[in-house]
Coordinates of C-alpha atoms in Angstrom, one line a residue:
Chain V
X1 CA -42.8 11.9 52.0
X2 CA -45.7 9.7 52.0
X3 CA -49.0 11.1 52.7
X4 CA -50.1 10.1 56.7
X5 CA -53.0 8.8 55.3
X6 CA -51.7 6.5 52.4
X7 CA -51.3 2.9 52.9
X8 CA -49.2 -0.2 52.0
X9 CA -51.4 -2.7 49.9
X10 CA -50.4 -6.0 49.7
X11 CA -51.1 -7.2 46.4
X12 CA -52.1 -11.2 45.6
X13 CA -50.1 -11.8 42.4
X14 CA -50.6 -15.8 41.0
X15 CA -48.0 -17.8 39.8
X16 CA -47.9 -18.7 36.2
X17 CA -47.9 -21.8 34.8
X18 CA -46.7 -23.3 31.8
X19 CA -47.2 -26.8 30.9
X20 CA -45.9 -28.0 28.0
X21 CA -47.0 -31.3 25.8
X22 CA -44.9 -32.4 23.1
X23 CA -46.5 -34.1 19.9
X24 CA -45.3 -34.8 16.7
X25 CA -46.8 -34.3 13.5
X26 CA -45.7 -35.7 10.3
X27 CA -46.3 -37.5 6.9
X28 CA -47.3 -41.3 6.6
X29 CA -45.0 -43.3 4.4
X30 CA -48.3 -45.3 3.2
X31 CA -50.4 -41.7 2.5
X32 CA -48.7 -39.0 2.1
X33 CA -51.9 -36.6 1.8
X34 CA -52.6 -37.5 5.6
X35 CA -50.8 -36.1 9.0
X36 CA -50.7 -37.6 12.2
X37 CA -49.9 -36.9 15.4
X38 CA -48.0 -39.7 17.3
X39 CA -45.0 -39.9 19.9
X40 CA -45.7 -43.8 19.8
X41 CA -45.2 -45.0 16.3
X42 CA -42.0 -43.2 15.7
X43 CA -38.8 -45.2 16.9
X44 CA -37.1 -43.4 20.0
X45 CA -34.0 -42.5 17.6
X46 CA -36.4 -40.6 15.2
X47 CA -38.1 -38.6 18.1
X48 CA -34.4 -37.6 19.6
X49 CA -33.8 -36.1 15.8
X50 CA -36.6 -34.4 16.1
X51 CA -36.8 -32.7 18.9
X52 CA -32.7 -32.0 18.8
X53 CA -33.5 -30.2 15.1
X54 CA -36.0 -28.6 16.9
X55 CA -34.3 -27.0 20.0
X56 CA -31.3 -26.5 16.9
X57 CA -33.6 -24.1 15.3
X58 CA -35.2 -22.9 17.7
X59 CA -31.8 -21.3 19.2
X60 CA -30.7 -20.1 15.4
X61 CA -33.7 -18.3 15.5
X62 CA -33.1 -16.5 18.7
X63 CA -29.4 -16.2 18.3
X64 CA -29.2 -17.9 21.4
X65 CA -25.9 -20.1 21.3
X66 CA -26.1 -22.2 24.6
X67 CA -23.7 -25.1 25.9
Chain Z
X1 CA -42.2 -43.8 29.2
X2 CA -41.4 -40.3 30.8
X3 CA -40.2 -37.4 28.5
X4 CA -36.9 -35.6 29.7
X5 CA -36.2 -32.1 28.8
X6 CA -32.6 -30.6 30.0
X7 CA -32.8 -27.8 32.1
X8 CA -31.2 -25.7 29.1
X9 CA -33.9 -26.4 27.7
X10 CA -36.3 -25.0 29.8
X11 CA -34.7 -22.4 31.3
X12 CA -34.1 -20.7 28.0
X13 CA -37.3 -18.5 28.4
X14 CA -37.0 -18.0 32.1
X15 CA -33.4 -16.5 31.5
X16 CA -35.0 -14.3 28.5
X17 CA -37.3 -13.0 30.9
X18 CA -34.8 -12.2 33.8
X19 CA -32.2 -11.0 31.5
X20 CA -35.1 -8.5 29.5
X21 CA -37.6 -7.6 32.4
X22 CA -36.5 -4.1 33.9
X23 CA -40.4 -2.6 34.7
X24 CA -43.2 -3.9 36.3
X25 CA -46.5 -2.2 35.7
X26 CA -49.7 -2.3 38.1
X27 CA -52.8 -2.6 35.4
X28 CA -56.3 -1.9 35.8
X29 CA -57.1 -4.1 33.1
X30 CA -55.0 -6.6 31.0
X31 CA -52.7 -4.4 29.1
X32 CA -53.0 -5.4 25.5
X33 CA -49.2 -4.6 24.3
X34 CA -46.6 -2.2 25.5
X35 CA -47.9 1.0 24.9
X36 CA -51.2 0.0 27.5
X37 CA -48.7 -1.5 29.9
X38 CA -46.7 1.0 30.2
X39 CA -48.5 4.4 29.8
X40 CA -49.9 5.8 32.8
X41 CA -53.5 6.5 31.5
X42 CA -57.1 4.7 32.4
X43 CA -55.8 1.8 31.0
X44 CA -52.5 1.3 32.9
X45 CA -50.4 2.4 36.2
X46 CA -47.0 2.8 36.2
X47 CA -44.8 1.7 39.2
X48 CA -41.4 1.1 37.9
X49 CA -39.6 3.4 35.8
X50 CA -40.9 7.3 38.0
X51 CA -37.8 8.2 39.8
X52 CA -39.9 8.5 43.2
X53 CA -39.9 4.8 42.4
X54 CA -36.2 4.2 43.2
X55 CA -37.5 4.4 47.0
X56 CA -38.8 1.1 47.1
X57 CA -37.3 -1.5 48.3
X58 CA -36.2 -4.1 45.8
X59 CA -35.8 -1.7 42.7
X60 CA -32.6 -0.9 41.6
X61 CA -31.1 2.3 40.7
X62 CA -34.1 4.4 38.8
X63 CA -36.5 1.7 39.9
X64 CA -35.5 -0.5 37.8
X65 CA -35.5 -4.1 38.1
X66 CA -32.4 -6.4 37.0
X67 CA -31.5 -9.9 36.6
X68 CA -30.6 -9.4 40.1
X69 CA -34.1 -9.4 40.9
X70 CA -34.9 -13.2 39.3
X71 CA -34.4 -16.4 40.5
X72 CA -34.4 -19.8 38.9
X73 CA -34.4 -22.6 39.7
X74 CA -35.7 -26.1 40.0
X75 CA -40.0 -26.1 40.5
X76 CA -40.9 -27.9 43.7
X77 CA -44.1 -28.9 42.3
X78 CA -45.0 -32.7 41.8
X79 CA -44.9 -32.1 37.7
X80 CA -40.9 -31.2 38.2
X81 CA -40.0 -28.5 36.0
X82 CA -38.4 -25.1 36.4
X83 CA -39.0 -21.8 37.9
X84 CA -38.5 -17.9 37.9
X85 CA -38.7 -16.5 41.0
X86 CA -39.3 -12.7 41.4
X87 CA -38.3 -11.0 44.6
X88 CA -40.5 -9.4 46.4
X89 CA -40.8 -5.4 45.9
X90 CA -41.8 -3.5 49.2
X91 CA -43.4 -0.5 49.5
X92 CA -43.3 0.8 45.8
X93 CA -45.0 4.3 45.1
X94 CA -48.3 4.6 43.4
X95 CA -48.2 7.2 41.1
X96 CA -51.6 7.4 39.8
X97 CA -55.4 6.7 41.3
X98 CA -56.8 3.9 40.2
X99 CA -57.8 0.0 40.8
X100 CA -55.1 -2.6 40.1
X101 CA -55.8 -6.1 39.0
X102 CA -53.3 -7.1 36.6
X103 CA -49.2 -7.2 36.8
X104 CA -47.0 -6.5 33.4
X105 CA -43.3 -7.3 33.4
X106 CA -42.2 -5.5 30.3
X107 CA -38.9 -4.8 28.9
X108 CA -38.6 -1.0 28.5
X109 CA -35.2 -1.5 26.4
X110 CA -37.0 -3.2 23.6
X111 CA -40.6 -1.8 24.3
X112 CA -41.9 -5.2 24.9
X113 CA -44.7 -6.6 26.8
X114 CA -43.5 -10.3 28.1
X115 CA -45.9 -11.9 30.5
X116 CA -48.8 -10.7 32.3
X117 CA -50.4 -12.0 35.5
X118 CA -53.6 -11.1 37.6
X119 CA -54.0 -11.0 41.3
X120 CA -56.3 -12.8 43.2
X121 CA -58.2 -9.8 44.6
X122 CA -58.8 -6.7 42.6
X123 CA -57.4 -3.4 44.9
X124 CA -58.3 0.2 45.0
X125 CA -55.3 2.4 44.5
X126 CA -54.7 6.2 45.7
X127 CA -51.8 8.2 45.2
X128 CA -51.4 8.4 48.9
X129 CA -50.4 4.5 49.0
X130 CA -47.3 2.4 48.2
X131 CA -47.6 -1.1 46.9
X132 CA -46.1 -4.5 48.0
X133 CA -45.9 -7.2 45.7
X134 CA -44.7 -10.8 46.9
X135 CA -42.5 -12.8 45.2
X136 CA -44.6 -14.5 42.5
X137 CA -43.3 -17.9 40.0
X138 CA -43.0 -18.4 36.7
X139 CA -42.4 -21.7 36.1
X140 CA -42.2 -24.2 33.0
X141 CA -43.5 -28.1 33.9
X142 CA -41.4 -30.8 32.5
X143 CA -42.9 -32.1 29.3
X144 CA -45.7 -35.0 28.8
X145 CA -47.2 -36.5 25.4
X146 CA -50.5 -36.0 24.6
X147 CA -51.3 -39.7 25.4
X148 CA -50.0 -39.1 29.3
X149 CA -52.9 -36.7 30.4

């Protein structure tokens, strides 16, 4: 039985926020000692591969086998 | 051009966490792993998993919390996005004396400390008083490049 003199706290938890940014890093044809990061200068196709492998993997990884 | 990312997608970690998270601890500092989350010394105050817990409302059996106790769904903030919403838990025991200023959900299956957040205001704790915690969001924005912020 709780105490008579005991009371009920409210607490004032904040809401988490994740914001994610997606950037691609890869090798130049022209150099391949350099990386850069770019969404721009790799054709919409490419970026769909990518980021289709990724979620691929990423699912693999964490036996997670979604539809 | 806007990025799209499916709600699969996104929703993957929010269903990890409402499929996983079956304690919530009351911290007196940020908890750094399992073990500090969910021991009841200086460090850490548990709520969930005493069986005088099982009083309050919005535990389940043992004080436990379930998937029952998440919701997801679409964010209603101007970024778009999705969210886990955690019900609210009324009047939850305090088992030990001390301040509380942080929040664990941990998975006590797979001794596992998953997300962590603060409150806004730092409160003094006595084993005289029970706890209410509103419902609180976790939510994931939908995705931007680099080159859009």
């Amino acid at each position: 039985m709780k105490n008579k003199k005991g009371r009920n706290i409210v607490l004032d938890p904040m809401d988490m926020i994740f914001e994610p940014r997606i950037s691609f890093t890869y090798k130049t044809k022209e150099d391949g000692e350099h990386l850069k990061k770019s969404t721009k200068k790799l054709p919409m196709e490419e970026q769909e591969k990518i980021v289709k492998n990724f979620i691929n993997t990423w699912r693999k990884k964490n036996g997670l086998n979604l539809k | 051009m806007a990025l799209i990312s499916s709600d699969t997608f996104l929703d993957t970690g929010l269903f990890f966490l409402a499929q996983n998270v079956d304690r919530i601890h009351l911290c007196s500092t940020q908890p750094d792993g399992f073990s500090e989350a969910a021991t009841t010394d200086s460090s850490g105050v548990s709520l969930s998993y005493s069986s005088a817990a099982s009083n309050a409302t919005g535990l389940g059996a043992g004080g436990l919390m379930t998937s029952g106790d998440f919701t997801i769904g679409d964010s209603t903030r101007a970024a778009g996005g999705r969210k886990l919403t955690t019900t609210q838990l009324t009047s939850v025991p305090v088992t030990h004396a001390t301040s509380g200023s942080h929040i664990a959900l941990v998975s006590g299956v797979s001794s596992g400390l998953l997300a962590i957040t603060k409150l806004k205001t730092t409160r003094s704790l006595t084993t005289a008083d029970t706890v209410t915690i509103p419902a609180f969001r976790i939510e994931f924005a939908d995705p931007t490049t680099d080159s859009e912020i």
